[in-house]
Short mmCIF file of C-alpha atoms in Angstrom, two decimals:
data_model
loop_
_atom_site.label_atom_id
_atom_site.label_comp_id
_atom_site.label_asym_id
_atom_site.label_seq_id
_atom_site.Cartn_x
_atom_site.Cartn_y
_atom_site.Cartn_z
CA UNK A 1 -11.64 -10.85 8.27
CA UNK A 2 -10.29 -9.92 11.73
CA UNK A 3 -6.91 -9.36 9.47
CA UNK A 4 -8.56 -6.26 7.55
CA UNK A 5 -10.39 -5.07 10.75
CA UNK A 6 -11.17 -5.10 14.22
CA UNK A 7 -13.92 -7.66 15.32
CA UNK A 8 -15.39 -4.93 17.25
CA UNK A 9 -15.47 -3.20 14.34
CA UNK A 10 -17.20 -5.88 11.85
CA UNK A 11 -19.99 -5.61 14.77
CA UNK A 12 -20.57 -1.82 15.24
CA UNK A 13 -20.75 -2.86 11.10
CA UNK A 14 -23.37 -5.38 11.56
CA UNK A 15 -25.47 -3.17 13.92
CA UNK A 16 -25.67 -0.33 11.66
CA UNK A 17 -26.52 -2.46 8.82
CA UNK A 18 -28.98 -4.26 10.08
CA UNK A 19 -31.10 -0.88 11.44
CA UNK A 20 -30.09 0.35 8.24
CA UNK A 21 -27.73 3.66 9.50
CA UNK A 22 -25.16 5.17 7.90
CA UNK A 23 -21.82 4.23 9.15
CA UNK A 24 -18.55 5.76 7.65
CA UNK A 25 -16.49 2.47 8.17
CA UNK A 26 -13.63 3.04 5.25
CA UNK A 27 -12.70 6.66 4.22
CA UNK A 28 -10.48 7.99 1.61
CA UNK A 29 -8.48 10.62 2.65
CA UNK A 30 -7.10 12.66 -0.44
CA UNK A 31 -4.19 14.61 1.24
CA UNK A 32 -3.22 16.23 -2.63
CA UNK A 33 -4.28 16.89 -6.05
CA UNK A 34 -0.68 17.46 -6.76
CA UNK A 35 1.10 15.42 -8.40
CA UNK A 36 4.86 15.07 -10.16
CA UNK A 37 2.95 13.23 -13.59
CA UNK A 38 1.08 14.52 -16.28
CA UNK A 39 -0.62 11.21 -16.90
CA UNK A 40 -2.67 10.52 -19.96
CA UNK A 41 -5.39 9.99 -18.41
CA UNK A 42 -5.65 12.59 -15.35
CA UNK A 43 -6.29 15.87 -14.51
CA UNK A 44 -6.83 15.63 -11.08
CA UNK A 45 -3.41 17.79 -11.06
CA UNK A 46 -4.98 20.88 -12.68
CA UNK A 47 -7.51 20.93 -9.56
CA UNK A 48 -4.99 21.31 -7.21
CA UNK A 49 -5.54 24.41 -4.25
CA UNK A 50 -6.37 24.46 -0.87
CA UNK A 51 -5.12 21.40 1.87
CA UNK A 52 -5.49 21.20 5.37
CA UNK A 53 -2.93 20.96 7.69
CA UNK A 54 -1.23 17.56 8.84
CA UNK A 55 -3.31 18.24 12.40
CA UNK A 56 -6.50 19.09 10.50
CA UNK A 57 -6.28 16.10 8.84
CA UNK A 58 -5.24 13.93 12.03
CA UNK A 59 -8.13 15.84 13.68
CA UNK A 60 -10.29 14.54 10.86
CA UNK A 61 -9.46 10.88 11.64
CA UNK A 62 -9.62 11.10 15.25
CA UNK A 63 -13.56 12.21 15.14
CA UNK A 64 -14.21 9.70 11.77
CA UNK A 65 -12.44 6.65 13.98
CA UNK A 66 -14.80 7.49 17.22
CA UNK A 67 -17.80 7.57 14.71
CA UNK A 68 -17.00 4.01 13.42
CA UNK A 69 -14.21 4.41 10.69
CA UNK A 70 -12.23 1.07 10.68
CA UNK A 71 -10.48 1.70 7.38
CA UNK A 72 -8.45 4.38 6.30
CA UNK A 73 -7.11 4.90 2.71
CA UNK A 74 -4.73 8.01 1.31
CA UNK A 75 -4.38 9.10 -2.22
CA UNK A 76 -3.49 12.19 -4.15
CA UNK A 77 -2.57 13.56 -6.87
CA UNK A 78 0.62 11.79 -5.61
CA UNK A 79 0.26 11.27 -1.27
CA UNK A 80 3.70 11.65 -1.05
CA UNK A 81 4.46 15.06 -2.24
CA UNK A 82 3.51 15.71 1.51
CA UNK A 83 5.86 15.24 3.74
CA UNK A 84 3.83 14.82 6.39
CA UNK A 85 2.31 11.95 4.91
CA UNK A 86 3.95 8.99 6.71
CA UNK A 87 2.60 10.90 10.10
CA UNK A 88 -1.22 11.59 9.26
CA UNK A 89 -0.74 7.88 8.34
CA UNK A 90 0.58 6.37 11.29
CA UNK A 91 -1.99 9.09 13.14
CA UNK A 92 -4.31 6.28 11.40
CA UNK A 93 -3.22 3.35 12.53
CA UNK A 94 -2.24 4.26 16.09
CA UNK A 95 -5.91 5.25 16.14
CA UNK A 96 -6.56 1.51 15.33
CA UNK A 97 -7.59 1.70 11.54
CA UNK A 98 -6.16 -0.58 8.66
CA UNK A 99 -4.49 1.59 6.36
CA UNK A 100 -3.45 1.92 3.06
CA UNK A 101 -1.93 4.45 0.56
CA UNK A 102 -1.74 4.70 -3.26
CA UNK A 103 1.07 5.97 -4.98
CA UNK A 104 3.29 6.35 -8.40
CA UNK A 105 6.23 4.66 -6.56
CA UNK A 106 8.13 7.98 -7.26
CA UNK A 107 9.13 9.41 -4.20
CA UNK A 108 8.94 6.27 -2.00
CA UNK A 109 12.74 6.01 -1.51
CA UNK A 110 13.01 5.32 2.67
CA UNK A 111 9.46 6.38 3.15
CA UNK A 112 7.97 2.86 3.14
CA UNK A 113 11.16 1.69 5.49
CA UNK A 114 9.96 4.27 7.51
CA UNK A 115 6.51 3.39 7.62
CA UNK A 116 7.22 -0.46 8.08
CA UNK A 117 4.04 -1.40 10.91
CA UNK A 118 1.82 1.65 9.84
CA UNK A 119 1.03 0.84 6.19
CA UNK A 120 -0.46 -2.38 5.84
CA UNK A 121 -1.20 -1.95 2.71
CA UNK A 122 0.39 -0.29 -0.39
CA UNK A 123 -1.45 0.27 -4.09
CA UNK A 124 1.40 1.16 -7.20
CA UNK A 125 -0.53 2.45 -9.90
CA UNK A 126 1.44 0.26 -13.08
CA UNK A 127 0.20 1.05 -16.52
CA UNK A 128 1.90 -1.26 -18.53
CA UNK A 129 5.52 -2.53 -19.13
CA UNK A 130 8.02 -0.60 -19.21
CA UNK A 131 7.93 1.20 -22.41
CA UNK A 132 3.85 1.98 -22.06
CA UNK A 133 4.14 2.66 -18.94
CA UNK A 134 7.13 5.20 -18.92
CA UNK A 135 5.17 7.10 -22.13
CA UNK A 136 1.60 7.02 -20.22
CA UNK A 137 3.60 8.74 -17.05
CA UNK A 138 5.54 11.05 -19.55
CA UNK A 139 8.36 10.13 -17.32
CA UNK A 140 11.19 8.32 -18.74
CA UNK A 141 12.83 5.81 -15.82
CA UNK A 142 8.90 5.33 -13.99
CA UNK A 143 8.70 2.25 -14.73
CA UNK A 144 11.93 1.29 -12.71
CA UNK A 145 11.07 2.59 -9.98
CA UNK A 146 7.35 1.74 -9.72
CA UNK A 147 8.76 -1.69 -9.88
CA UNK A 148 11.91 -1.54 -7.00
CA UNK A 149 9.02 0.24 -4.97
CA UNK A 150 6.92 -3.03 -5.07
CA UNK A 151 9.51 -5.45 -4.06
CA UNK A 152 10.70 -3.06 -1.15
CA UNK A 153 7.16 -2.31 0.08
CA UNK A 154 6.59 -6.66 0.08
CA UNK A 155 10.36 -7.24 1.45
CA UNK A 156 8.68 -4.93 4.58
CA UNK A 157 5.98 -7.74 5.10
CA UNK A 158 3.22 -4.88 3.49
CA UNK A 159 0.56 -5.87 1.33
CA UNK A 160 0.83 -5.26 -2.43
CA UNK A 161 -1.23 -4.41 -4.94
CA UNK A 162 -0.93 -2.93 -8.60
CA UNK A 163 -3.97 -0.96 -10.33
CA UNK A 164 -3.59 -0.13 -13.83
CA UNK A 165 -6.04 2.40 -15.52
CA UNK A 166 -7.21 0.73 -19.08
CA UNK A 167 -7.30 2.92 -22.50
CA UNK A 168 -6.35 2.46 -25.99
CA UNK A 169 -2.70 2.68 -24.60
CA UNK A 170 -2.20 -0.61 -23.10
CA UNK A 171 -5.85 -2.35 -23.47
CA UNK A 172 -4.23 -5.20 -25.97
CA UNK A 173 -1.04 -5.59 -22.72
CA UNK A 174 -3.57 -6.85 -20.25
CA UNK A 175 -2.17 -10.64 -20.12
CA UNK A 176 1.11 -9.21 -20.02
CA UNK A 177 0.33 -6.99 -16.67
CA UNK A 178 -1.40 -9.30 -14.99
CA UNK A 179 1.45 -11.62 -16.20
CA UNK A 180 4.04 -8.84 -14.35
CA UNK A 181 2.25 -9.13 -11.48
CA UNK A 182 1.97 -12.72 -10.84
CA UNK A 183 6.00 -12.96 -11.08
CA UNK A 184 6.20 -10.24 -8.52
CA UNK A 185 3.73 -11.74 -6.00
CA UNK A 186 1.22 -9.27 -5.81
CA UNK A 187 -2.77 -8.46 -6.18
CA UNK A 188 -3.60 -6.45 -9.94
CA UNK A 189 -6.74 -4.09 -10.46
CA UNK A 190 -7.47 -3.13 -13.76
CA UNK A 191 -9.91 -0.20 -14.28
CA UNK A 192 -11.24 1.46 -17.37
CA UNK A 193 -10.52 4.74 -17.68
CA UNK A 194 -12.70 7.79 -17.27
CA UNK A 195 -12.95 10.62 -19.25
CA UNK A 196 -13.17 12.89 -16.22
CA UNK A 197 -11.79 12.01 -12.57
CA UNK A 198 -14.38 14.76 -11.00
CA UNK A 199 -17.54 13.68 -13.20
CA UNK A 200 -19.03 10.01 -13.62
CA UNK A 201 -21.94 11.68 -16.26
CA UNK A 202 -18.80 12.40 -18.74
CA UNK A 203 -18.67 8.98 -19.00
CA UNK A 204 -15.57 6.55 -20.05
CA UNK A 205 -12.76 7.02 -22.72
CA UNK A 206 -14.13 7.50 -26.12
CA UNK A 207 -12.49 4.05 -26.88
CA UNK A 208 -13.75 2.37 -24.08
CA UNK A 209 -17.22 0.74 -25.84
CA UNK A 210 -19.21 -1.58 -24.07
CA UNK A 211 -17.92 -4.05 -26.61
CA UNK A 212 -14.21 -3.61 -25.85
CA UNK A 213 -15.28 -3.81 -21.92
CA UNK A 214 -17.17 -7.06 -22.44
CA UNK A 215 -13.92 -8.21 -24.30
CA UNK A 216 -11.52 -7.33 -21.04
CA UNK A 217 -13.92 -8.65 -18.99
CA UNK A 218 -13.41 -12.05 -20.47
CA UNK A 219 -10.10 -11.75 -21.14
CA UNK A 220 -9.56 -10.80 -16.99
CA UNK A 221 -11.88 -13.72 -16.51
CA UNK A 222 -9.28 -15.71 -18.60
CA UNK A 223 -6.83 -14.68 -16.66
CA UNK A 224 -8.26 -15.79 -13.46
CA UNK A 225 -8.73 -19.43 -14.51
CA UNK A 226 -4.94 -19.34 -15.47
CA UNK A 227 -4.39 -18.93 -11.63
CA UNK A 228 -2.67 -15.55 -12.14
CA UNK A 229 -3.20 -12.85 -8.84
CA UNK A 230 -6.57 -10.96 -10.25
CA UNK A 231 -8.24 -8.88 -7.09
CA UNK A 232 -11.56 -7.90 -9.49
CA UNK A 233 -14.09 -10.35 -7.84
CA UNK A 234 -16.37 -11.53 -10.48
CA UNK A 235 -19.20 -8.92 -9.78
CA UNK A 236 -16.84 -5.94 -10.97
CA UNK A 237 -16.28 -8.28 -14.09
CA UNK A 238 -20.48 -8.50 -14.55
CA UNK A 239 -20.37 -4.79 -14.10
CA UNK A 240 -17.82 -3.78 -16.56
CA UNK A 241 -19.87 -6.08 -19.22
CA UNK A 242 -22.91 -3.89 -18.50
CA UNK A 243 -20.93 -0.45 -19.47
CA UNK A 244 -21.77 1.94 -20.29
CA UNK A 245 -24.54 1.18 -17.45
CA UNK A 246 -22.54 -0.24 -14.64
CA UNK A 247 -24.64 0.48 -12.07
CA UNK A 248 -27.38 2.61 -10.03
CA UNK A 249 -25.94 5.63 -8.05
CA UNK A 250 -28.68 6.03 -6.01
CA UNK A 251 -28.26 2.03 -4.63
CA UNK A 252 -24.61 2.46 -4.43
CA UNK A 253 -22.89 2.42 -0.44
CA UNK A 254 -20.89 5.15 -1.04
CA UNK A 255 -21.92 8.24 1.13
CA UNK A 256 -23.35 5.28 3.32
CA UNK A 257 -20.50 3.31 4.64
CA UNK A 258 -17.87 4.88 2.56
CA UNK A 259 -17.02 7.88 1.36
CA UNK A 260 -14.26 10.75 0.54
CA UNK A 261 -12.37 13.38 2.98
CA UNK A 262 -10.83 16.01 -0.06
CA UNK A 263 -8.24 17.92 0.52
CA UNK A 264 -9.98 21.19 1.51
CA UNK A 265 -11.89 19.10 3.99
CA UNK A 266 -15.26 18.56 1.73
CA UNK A 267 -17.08 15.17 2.83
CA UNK A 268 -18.37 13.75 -0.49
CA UNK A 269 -19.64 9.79 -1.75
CA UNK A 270 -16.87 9.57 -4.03
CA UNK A 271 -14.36 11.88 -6.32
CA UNK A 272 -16.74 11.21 -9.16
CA UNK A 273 -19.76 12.52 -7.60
CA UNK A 274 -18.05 15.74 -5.86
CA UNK A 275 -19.53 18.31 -7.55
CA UNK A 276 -23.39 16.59 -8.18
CA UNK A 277 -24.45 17.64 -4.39
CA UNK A 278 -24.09 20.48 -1.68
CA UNK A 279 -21.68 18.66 0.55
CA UNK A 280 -20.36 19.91 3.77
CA UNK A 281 -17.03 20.91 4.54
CA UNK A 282 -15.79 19.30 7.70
CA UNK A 283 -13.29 21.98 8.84
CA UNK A 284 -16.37 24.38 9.05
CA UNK A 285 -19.28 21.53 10.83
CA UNK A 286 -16.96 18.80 11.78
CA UNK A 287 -16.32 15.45 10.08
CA UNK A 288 -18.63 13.04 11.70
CA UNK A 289 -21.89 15.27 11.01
CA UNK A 290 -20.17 15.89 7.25
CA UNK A 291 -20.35 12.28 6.90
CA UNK A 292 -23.97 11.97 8.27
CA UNK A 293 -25.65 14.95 6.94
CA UNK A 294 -24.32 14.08 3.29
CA UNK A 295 -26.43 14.23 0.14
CA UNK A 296 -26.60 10.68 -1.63
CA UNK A 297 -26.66 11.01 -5.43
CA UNK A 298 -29.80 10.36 -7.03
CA UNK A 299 -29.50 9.08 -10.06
CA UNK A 300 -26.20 7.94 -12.22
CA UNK A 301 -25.26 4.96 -14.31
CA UNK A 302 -22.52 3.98 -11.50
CA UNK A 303 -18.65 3.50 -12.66
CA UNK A 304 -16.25 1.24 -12.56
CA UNK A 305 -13.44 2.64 -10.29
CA UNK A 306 -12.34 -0.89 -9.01
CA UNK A 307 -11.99 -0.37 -5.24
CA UNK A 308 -15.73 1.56 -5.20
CA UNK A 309 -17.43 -0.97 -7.04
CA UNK A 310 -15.00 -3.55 -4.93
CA UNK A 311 -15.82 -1.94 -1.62
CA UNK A 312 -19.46 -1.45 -2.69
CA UNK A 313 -20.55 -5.61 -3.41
CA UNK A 314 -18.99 -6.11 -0.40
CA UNK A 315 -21.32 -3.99 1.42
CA UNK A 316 -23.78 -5.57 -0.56
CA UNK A 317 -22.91 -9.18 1.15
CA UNK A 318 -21.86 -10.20 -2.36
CA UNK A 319 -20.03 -13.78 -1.24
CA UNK A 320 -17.96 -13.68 -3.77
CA UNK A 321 -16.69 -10.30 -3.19
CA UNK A 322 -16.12 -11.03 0.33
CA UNK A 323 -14.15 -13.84 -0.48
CA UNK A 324 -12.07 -12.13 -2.52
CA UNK A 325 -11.63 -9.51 -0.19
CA UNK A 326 -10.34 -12.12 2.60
CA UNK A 327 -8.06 -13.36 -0.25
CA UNK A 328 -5.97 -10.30 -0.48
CA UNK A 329 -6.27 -9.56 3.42
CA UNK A 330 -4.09 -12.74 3.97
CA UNK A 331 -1.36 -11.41 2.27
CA UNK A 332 0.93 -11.78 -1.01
CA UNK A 333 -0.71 -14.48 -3.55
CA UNK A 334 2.54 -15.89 -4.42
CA UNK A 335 4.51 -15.84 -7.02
CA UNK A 336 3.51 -17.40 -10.23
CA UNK A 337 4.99 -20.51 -11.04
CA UNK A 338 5.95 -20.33 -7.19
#
């Protein structure tokens, strides 16, 4: 565990669990909602405005890492439209967090040379092979380079990981994905896909019933058994077979030891529930008491965005969760047939 975090920081954990206070010990920071794809399934694009500054940001993660933040994660949109990307990242890890970054694999070029011993851990977003994936981006030659961007980021000793977002475009290429990504070495989400990226109550993609999720949950479980580099633990597998019910909101961690920075400086649970509460900017009150003073959703059916519902059983003490979660944090799972 001491791989993913600091033992000091599994402890300050353990504290506030067991007295039962909030803690914000991982945080997303979303530095964008711009992005160079019009994907199928996205519009986070269209909500694209404000973003703070690279120091507003560091300033963020300076006052979240004194309050207990031991994990730091950036996302867009696409994270690396900024340039300044690579330094409110390394701000991150000098300040002693584990970090990570999603991407398209775009624009990565000599950034992740450059952030060799900051980024310990990348995610590629990968929606199919090549010809599914290149339509779904609506960017002929994405594929390519989506794929040189993996094997640079694990030639640089970084953790890899693929996440593919599931609709009617590639749900029958599943065993070929995960297939990809045990001959590259590297961890694979899958994740249904949501109808909105702002709103969990709008519920999945039309073609997304609880019988085709009960299907790819077996299929995933499959997969698994054939040895091939899943990182779903099996409680995001019993999840996606209760869709369209996945969860409670109002039992769910997030808001409690994880949560969201956007990037006008709002402190929210989670993307999906950003506009179900009167959150508090942290520019305006300051990030720590944003974190603390934030509204926990109610009521919801939950989702199944694979690193919330990941991050959330292990919070939970789910064993099985935790175990895969010390499973990716020793590194690449090897090649398959390797």
């Amino acid at each position: 565990m001491t791989a993913l975090v600091k033992a000091r920081d599994l402890v300050r954990l353990g504290v506030a669990r067991a007295v039962g206070r909030a803690l914000p010990f991982s945080v997303t920071f979303i530095l964008t909602h711009r992005c160079n794809f019009r994907c199928e399934y996205c519009e986070i694009p269209e909500r694209a405005a404000e973003e703070m500054s690279d120091a507003e940001f560091c300033a963020a993660i300076d006052e979240l890492r004194a309050a207990g933040m031991a994990r730091a994660s950036f996302s867009g949109g696409e994270v690396l439209l900024r340039r300044d990307a690579p330094r409110i990242v390394g701000h991150a890890k000098r300040a002693g967090c584990f970090t990570s970054m999603n991407t398209n694999g775009w624009r990565t070029g000599n950034v992740l040379r450059d952030m060799s011993g900051l980024l310990d851990m990348v995610v590629l977003s990968l929606d199919g092979p090549e010809p599914v994936h290149d339509l779904v981006r609506r960017r002929p030659g994405s594929y390519a380079r989506v794929i040189a961007a993996i094997e640079q980021a694990r030639g640089l000793g970084m953790s890899v990981a693929t996440i593919t977002v599931v609709g009617p475009w590639n749900v029958a290429r599943i065993e070929e994905i995960a297939e990809l990504a045990g001959s590259l070495g590297v961890w694979a989400y899958f994740q249904p896909a949501h109808e909105e990226c702002f709103d969990a109550e709008a519920g999945l993609h039309p073609a997304l019933t609880p019988a085709v999720l009960a299907e790819v949950a077996d299929r995933l479980e499959r997969l698994r058994a054939r040895g091939l580099p899943l990182g779903a633990s099996p409680g995001f597998l019993r999840r996606l077979r209760r869709a369209p019910r996945f969860h409670d909101c109002a039992a769910c961690h997030a808001g409690r030891y994880f949560a969201t920075v956007m990037p006008e400086g709002w402190v929210v649970p989670c993307h999906l529930t950003s506009g179900t509460g009167k959150y508090l900017n942290g520019r305006e009150v300051g990030f720590a008491r944003a974190f603390f003073e934030m509204p926990h959703p109610q009521a919801g059916d939950g989702c199944a965005i694979s690193p919330y519902v990941e991050t959330d059983l292990i919070f939970r003490l789910d064993p099985r969760a935790i175990a895969a979660a010390l499973r990716r944090g020793d590194g690449a799972p090897g090649r398959a047939g390797g």
